[in-house]
Coordinates of C-alpha atoms and ligand atoms in Angstrom, one line a residue:
M1 CA 36.7 -102.1 77.0
L2 CA 37.2 -104.0 80.1
V3 CA 36.0 -101.6 83.2
F4 CA 36.5 -102.1 87.1
A5 CA 33.8 -100.4 89.2
V6 CA 33.7 -99.6 93.2
E7 CA 30.9 -98.4 94.6
T8 CA 30.9 -97.3 98.2
S9 CA 28.1 -94.1 98.6
C10 CA 26.8 -95.8 101.8
D11 CA 26.4 -99.1 103.3
E12 CA 27.2 -101.7 100.6
T13 CA 30.7 -102.2 99.7
S14 CA 30.5 -103.8 96.0
V15 CA 33.1 -104.3 92.8
C16 CA 32.4 -105.5 89.3
I17 CA 34.3 -106.3 86.5
M18 CA 32.3 -105.8 82.9
D19 CA 33.2 -105.3 79.4
S20 CA 31.4 -103.1 77.0
S21 CA 29.4 -106.3 75.7
K22 CA 27.6 -106.8 79.0
R23 CA 29.6 -109.4 79.8
I24 CA 29.7 -109.6 84.2
Y25 CA 33.1 -111.2 84.7
S26 CA 32.6 -110.6 88.4
H27 CA 30.4 -108.8 90.6
I28 CA 30.2 -108.7 94.5
I29 CA 28.2 -107.1 96.9
F30 CA 29.2 -106.9 100.3
S31 CA 26.2 -105.6 102.7
Q32 CA 27.4 -104.2 105.8
E33 CA 25.9 -106.0 109.0
I34 CA 27.2 -103.4 111.7
H35 CA 24.4 -100.9 111.1
K36 CA 21.6 -103.6 111.9
I37 CA 22.6 -102.9 115.9
H38 CA 22.0 -99.3 115.3
G39 CA 18.7 -99.5 113.5
G40 CA 20.2 -97.2 110.4
V41 CA 23.5 -96.2 108.8
V42 CA 26.5 -94.8 111.0
P43 CA 28.5 -93.1 108.4
E44 CA 32.0 -93.6 110.7
L45 CA 31.1 -97.1 111.0
A46 CA 30.4 -97.5 107.4
S47 CA 33.6 -95.7 106.0
R48 CA 35.6 -98.1 108.2
A49 CA 33.8 -101.4 107.1
H50 CA 34.4 -100.3 103.6
L51 CA 38.3 -99.7 104.3
E52 CA 38.2 -103.3 105.7
I53 CA 36.7 -105.3 103.2
L54 CA 37.3 -103.2 99.6
Q55 CA 40.5 -104.7 99.0
K56 CA 39.5 -108.4 100.2
I57 CA 36.5 -108.4 97.7
T58 CA 38.8 -106.7 94.9
T59 CA 41.3 -109.4 95.2
Q60 CA 38.4 -112.1 95.3
A61 CA 36.6 -110.2 92.2
F62 CA 39.8 -110.4 89.9
K63 CA 40.0 -114.1 90.8
D64 CA 36.5 -114.8 89.8
A65 CA 37.0 -112.9 86.6
R66 CA 40.5 -114.9 86.0
K67 CA 41.4 -110.8 85.0
S68 CA 44.7 -109.2 86.3
F69 CA 44.9 -105.3 86.5
D70 CA 46.6 -105.2 83.7
D71 CA 43.3 -106.5 81.9
I72 CA 41.8 -103.5 82.9
D73 CA 41.1 -100.4 80.7
V74 CA 39.2 -98.2 82.9
F75 CA 38.9 -97.7 86.7
A76 CA 35.7 -96.5 87.7
A77 CA 34.1 -95.4 91.0
T78 CA 31.0 -93.6 92.7
C79 CA 31.8 -90.1 93.5
G80 CA 28.6 -88.8 94.9
P81 CA 26.0 -88.1 95.7
G82 CA 26.2 -90.4 98.8
L83 CA 28.4 -90.5 102.6
I84 CA 31.6 -88.4 102.1
G85 CA 33.6 -90.4 104.3
P86 CA 32.6 -93.7 102.1
L87 CA 33.1 -91.8 98.8
L88 CA 36.3 -90.7 99.5
I89 CA 37.4 -94.3 100.5
G90 CA 36.0 -96.0 97.2
S91 CA 37.1 -93.5 94.7
T92 CA 40.6 -93.1 96.2
F93 CA 41.2 -96.9 96.1
A94 CA 40.0 -96.8 92.6
K95 CA 42.2 -93.7 91.7
S96 CA 45.2 -95.4 93.1
L97 CA 44.5 -98.7 90.9
A98 CA 44.2 -96.6 88.1
I99 CA 47.3 -94.8 88.9
G100 CA 49.2 -98.0 89.6
A101 CA 48.2 -99.1 86.5
D102 CA 48.5 -96.1 84.4
K103 CA 44.9 -96.5 83.1
P104 CA 42.2 -93.7 83.0
F105 CA 39.9 -93.0 86.1
V106 CA 36.2 -92.4 85.4
P107 CA 34.2 -90.5 88.2
I108 CA 30.4 -92.1 88.2
N109 CA 27.4 -90.3 89.6
H110 CA 25.5 -93.0 92.0
I111 CA 21.9 -91.3 90.8
E112 CA 22.6 -91.4 87.4
S113 CA 23.6 -95.3 87.6
H114 CA 20.1 -95.9 89.4
V115 CA 18.3 -94.0 86.6
L116 CA 20.2 -95.7 83.9
S117 CA 20.2 -99.2 85.4
T118 CA 17.0 -100.4 83.3
T119 CA 18.8 -99.7 79.9
F120 CA 21.1 -103.0 80.8
N121 CA 18.0 -105.5 80.2
N122 CA 16.0 -103.3 77.9
K123 CA 15.6 -101.1 75.4
L124 CA 13.7 -97.9 76.7
E125 CA 11.5 -96.0 74.5
Y126 CA 11.6 -92.1 74.8
P127 CA 9.9 -90.1 76.2
H128 CA 10.8 -92.1 79.1
L129 CA 9.6 -91.1 83.2
C130 CA 12.0 -92.5 85.7
L131 CA 10.7 -93.4 89.4
L132 CA 13.8 -93.2 91.3
L133 CA 13.2 -94.6 95.0
T134 CA 16.0 -95.4 97.1
G135 CA 17.3 -95.0 101.0
G136 CA 18.7 -91.5 100.0
H137 CA 16.3 -90.2 97.3
T138 CA 12.9 -89.8 95.9
E139 CA 12.8 -88.6 92.4
M140 CA 11.2 -88.2 89.0
Y141 CA 13.2 -88.0 86.3
L142 CA 12.0 -87.1 82.6
L143 CA 14.6 -89.0 79.9
D144 CA 14.7 -87.9 76.3
S145 CA 17.2 -90.3 75.5
Q146 CA 20.1 -92.2 77.5
H147 CA 22.2 -89.1 77.7
K148 CA 19.1 -86.5 78.6
M149 CA 17.7 -86.2 81.8
S150 CA 15.8 -84.1 84.0
L151 CA 14.4 -83.7 87.4
I152 CA 11.0 -83.1 87.3
G153 CA 9.9 -83.9 90.9
E154 CA 11.2 -84.8 94.2
T155 CA 10.6 -85.1 97.9
L156 CA 10.5 -82.4 100.2
D157 CA 11.6 -84.1 103.0
D158 CA 12.4 -87.9 103.7
A159 CA 13.2 -90.4 100.7
L160 CA 10.6 -93.3 100.6
G161 CA 13.5 -96.2 101.6
E162 CA 14.2 -93.9 104.7
T163 CA 10.6 -93.8 105.0
F164 CA 9.9 -97.5 105.0
D165 CA 13.4 -97.7 107.1
K166 CA 11.6 -95.5 109.8
V167 CA 8.3 -97.1 109.6
G168 CA 10.1 -100.5 110.3
K169 CA 11.9 -99.2 113.4
L170 CA 8.8 -97.9 114.7
L171 CA 7.3 -101.1 114.2
G172 CA 10.2 -103.1 116.3
L173 CA 11.5 -104.5 112.8
N174 CA 15.0 -105.0 111.9
Y175 CA 17.1 -102.9 109.5
P176 CA 16.5 -102.4 106.6
G177 CA 12.9 -101.8 107.3
G178 CA 11.6 -102.0 103.3
P179 CA 11.8 -105.8 103.2
E180 CA 10.5 -106.1 106.5
V181 CA 7.4 -104.2 106.4
E182 CA 6.9 -105.7 102.8
K183 CA 6.8 -109.1 104.3
K184 CA 4.5 -108.2 107.7
A185 CA 2.3 -106.4 105.0
L186 CA 1.5 -109.6 103.3
N187 CA -0.6 -110.8 106.3
G188 CA -2.5 -107.1 107.4
N189 CA -5.6 -105.4 106.1
E190 CA -4.7 -102.7 104.1
K191 CA -7.9 -100.9 105.1
A192 CA -7.4 -101.4 108.8
F193 CA -5.7 -97.6 109.0
D194 CA -6.5 -94.6 107.1
L195 CA -3.1 -93.0 107.2
P196 CA -2.6 -89.3 105.6
T197 CA -1.4 -89.0 101.8
P198 CA 0.3 -85.9 102.0
L199 CA 0.4 -84.0 98.8
L200 CA -1.9 -86.1 96.9
N201 CA -4.0 -83.5 95.8
V202 CA -1.3 -80.7 94.8
K203 CA -1.1 -81.5 91.2
N204 CA 3.0 -80.8 91.3
L205 CA 5.2 -83.7 91.1
D206 CA 6.6 -83.4 94.5
F207 CA 6.5 -85.7 97.4
S208 CA 6.1 -85.5 101.2
F209 CA 6.4 -88.9 103.4
S210 CA 7.3 -87.0 107.0
G211 CA 3.6 -86.6 107.8
L212 CA 2.8 -90.3 107.2
K213 CA 5.9 -91.5 109.5
T214 CA 4.3 -89.2 112.1
A215 CA 1.0 -91.0 111.9
V216 CA 2.5 -94.3 112.0
S217 CA 4.2 -93.1 115.0
K218 CA 0.9 -92.0 116.8
I219 CA -0.7 -95.2 116.1
V220 CA 2.2 -97.2 117.9
K221 CA 2.0 -94.9 120.6
D222 CA -1.4 -95.3 121.3
N223 CA -1.6 -99.1 120.5
D224 CA -0.2 -102.3 121.9
L225 CA 2.6 -103.5 119.2
S226 CA 0.7 -106.7 118.6
N227 CA 1.4 -108.9 115.6
D228 CA -2.0 -108.0 114.1
L229 CA -1.0 -104.1 114.7
I230 CA 2.4 -104.5 112.6
A231 CA 1.0 -106.6 110.1
N232 CA -2.4 -104.3 109.5
L233 CA 0.1 -100.8 110.0
S234 CA 2.2 -102.3 107.1
A235 CA -0.4 -103.1 104.6
S236 CA -1.8 -99.7 105.4
F237 CA 1.5 -97.9 104.8
Q238 CA 1.9 -99.8 101.9
L239 CA -1.4 -98.8 100.4
C240 CA -1.2 -95.3 101.0
I241 CA 2.5 -95.1 99.3
S242 CA 0.9 -96.8 96.3
K243 CA -2.0 -94.3 96.4
I244 CA 1.0 -91.6 96.3
L245 CA 3.3 -93.0 93.9
L246 CA 0.2 -93.8 91.2
K247 CA -1.3 -90.3 91.4
K248 CA 1.9 -88.8 91.0
I249 CA 2.8 -90.8 87.9
Q250 CA -0.6 -89.6 86.5
N251 CA 0.1 -86.2 87.2
A252 CA 3.3 -86.3 85.4
Q253 CA 1.6 -88.0 82.4
K254 CA -0.8 -85.3 82.5
K255 CA 1.9 -82.4 82.6
L256 CA 4.0 -84.3 80.0
E257 CA 0.7 -84.6 77.9
S258 CA 0.1 -81.1 77.5
E259 CA 3.0 -80.2 76.4
F260 CA 2.6 -82.8 73.4
R261 CA 5.4 -85.2 75.2
K262 CA 3.1 -88.4 75.8
I263 CA 5.5 -90.9 77.9
K264 CA 6.5 -94.3 75.8
S265 CA 7.9 -96.1 78.8
L266 CA 8.6 -95.9 82.3
S267 CA 10.7 -97.3 84.9
V268 CA 11.1 -98.0 89.0
V269 CA 14.5 -98.2 89.8
G270 CA 16.3 -98.3 93.4
G271 CA 16.0 -100.4 96.4
V272 CA 12.1 -99.6 97.0
S273 CA 11.9 -101.5 93.3
N274 CA 12.5 -104.9 94.9
N275 CA 8.8 -104.0 96.6
K276 CA 6.5 -106.5 94.5
Y277 CA 3.3 -104.9 96.3
I278 CA 4.3 -101.5 94.6
T279 CA 5.8 -102.7 91.4
N280 CA 2.3 -104.7 90.8
K281 CA 0.3 -101.8 91.6
I282 CA 2.6 -99.7 88.9
K283 CA 2.3 -102.6 86.5
E284 CA -1.5 -102.7 86.7
L285 CA -1.7 -99.2 86.0
F286 CA -0.1 -99.4 82.5
K287 CA -1.8 -102.7 81.8
N288 CA -3.6 -102.5 78.6
T289 CA -2.1 -99.2 77.6
S290 CA 1.2 -98.5 75.4
V291 CA 3.6 -97.3 77.9
K292 CA 6.1 -99.8 78.7
V293 CA 7.1 -100.6 82.4
F294 CA 10.9 -101.9 83.3
F295 CA 12.3 -102.4 86.6
P296 CA 16.2 -103.4 87.1
T297 CA 17.6 -107.0 87.0
K298 CA 17.6 -108.2 90.8
E299 CA 21.4 -107.6 91.6
M300 CA 20.6 -103.5 89.9
R301 CA 18.0 -102.7 92.4
N302 CA 19.6 -102.0 95.7
D303 CA 23.5 -100.2 95.8
N304 CA 25.8 -102.3 93.6
A305 CA 28.9 -101.6 91.4
A306 CA 27.8 -103.2 88.4
M307 CA 25.4 -100.6 87.7
I308 CA 28.4 -98.0 88.1
A309 CA 30.1 -100.5 85.6
W310 CA 27.2 -100.1 83.3
N311 CA 27.2 -96.3 83.4
C312 CA 30.8 -96.0 82.7
V313 CA 30.8 -98.4 79.9
N314 CA 27.9 -96.3 78.5
K315 CA 30.4 -93.1 78.8
N316 CA 32.9 -95.0 76.6
I317 CA 35.8 -92.5 78.3
K318 CA 39.1 -94.0 77.5
S319 CA 41.6 -91.1 77.7
S320 CA 40.6 -88.8 80.0
K321 CA 42.2 -89.2 83.9
N322 CA 39.7 -87.2 86.1
L323 CA 42.2 -88.1 89.0
S324 CA 41.6 -84.6 90.5
F325 CA 37.8 -85.1 90.6
K326 CA 36.6 -84.6 94.1
P327 CA 33.9 -87.0 95.8
N328 CA 30.9 -84.9 96.3
P329 CA 27.9 -85.8 99.1
R330 CA 25.5 -83.5 97.0
L331 CA 26.5 -84.4 93.6
T332 CA 23.6 -83.5 90.9
I333 CA 23.2 -85.3 87.6
Ligands
KG4_401 O1 19.0 -98.1 96.2 P1 19.1 -98.4 97.7 O2 20.1 -99.7 97.8 O3 20.3 -97.6 98.4 C1 20.4 -96.0 98.2 O4 20.7 -95.6 97.2 O5 19.8 -95.4 99.0 O6 18.1 -98.4 98.6 C2 17.9 -98.8 100.2 C3 16.4 -98.6 100.1 C4 16.4 -98.9 102.0 O7 15.8 -97.8 102.3 C5 15.3 -100.1 102.1 O8 14.5 -100.3 102.8 C6 14.5 -100.2 100.4 O9 15.6 -99.4 99.8 N1 14.2 -101.1 100.1 C7 12.9 -101.5 100.4 C8 12.7 -103.0 99.8 N2 13.8 -103.1 99.6 C9 14.8 -102.4 100.0 N3 11.8 -100.8 100.6 C10 10.8 -101.4 100.4 N4 10.2 -102.7 99.8 C11 11.4 -103.4 99.8 N5 11.2 -104.7 99.8
ZN402 ZN1 21.7 -96.0 95.8

């Protein structure tokens, strides 16, 4: 089965041609630069940029893959959650190609695709705990199998990627702030600032990051934004985030153990899983334990169409057309 997949839920325009034996014939990710000058994603500009680039990268993807539309068995696209304009553009584009080629269209859930991204390069062991850390979502899922996942914790306010981006903006760094904060933190003293750790001592599995962002903003207001301050604040922020994540993982482990469901593996997925400081802390936590820790391949960490194609491959849907499926900005699993 050969799949053509489209991802346009936010500010990455991406297409992928993949077959059911995991062979990637082509995969293109176009990161929209236009948002950098605004310090965040502007939905209307994202929609326009998707519209401008989608056809070009699709032509390129078919050329790279040496395939034609007739070779494709299934057309897939992200149908939520995400920004409605971008979702409409990507899904309508893929639906139109499906109609033209008289092949099925499969609507794909973006979050489910992030959660399943590590199954592309690993054999997960269940029960499995997945920490989903993106720009729009911060959630914890328990998986009993690839097809059975339940939400067990989530952020009550900002997502972690969004918090990194906001802190980056406060420190005068480029958008997206996540990778920039990570770089600056390398030269900083993580003990320089004692930042708050909201919900740390609450036994539940939910997160809250908005207070942390406010604390950073207060320090920035009260001090000169020197290179030392940027480095120290970035490092202290990352230490604080890692404390919160490790504690919530341990809370989840304890809760599940009390229900006789000891986790056998854990994954961290989404854009924030690029952060080496955070992933090393999580790896350390499970060093010398039987719990295996997994991360997506580099090309499946940020938004990408390969994870959409892979999710579609696993659904193994060949007949249904789903053309009436409406993109939903708040689509849940
Ligand atoms: O998964 P993703 O590409 O998009 C969404 O589905 O939202 O995640 C994007 C987020 C951005 O907020 C970005 O700052 C963050 O991932 N990110 C990072 C790093 N690389 C990307 N956050 C912290 N450290 C990084 N190295
Ligand atoms: Zn995403």
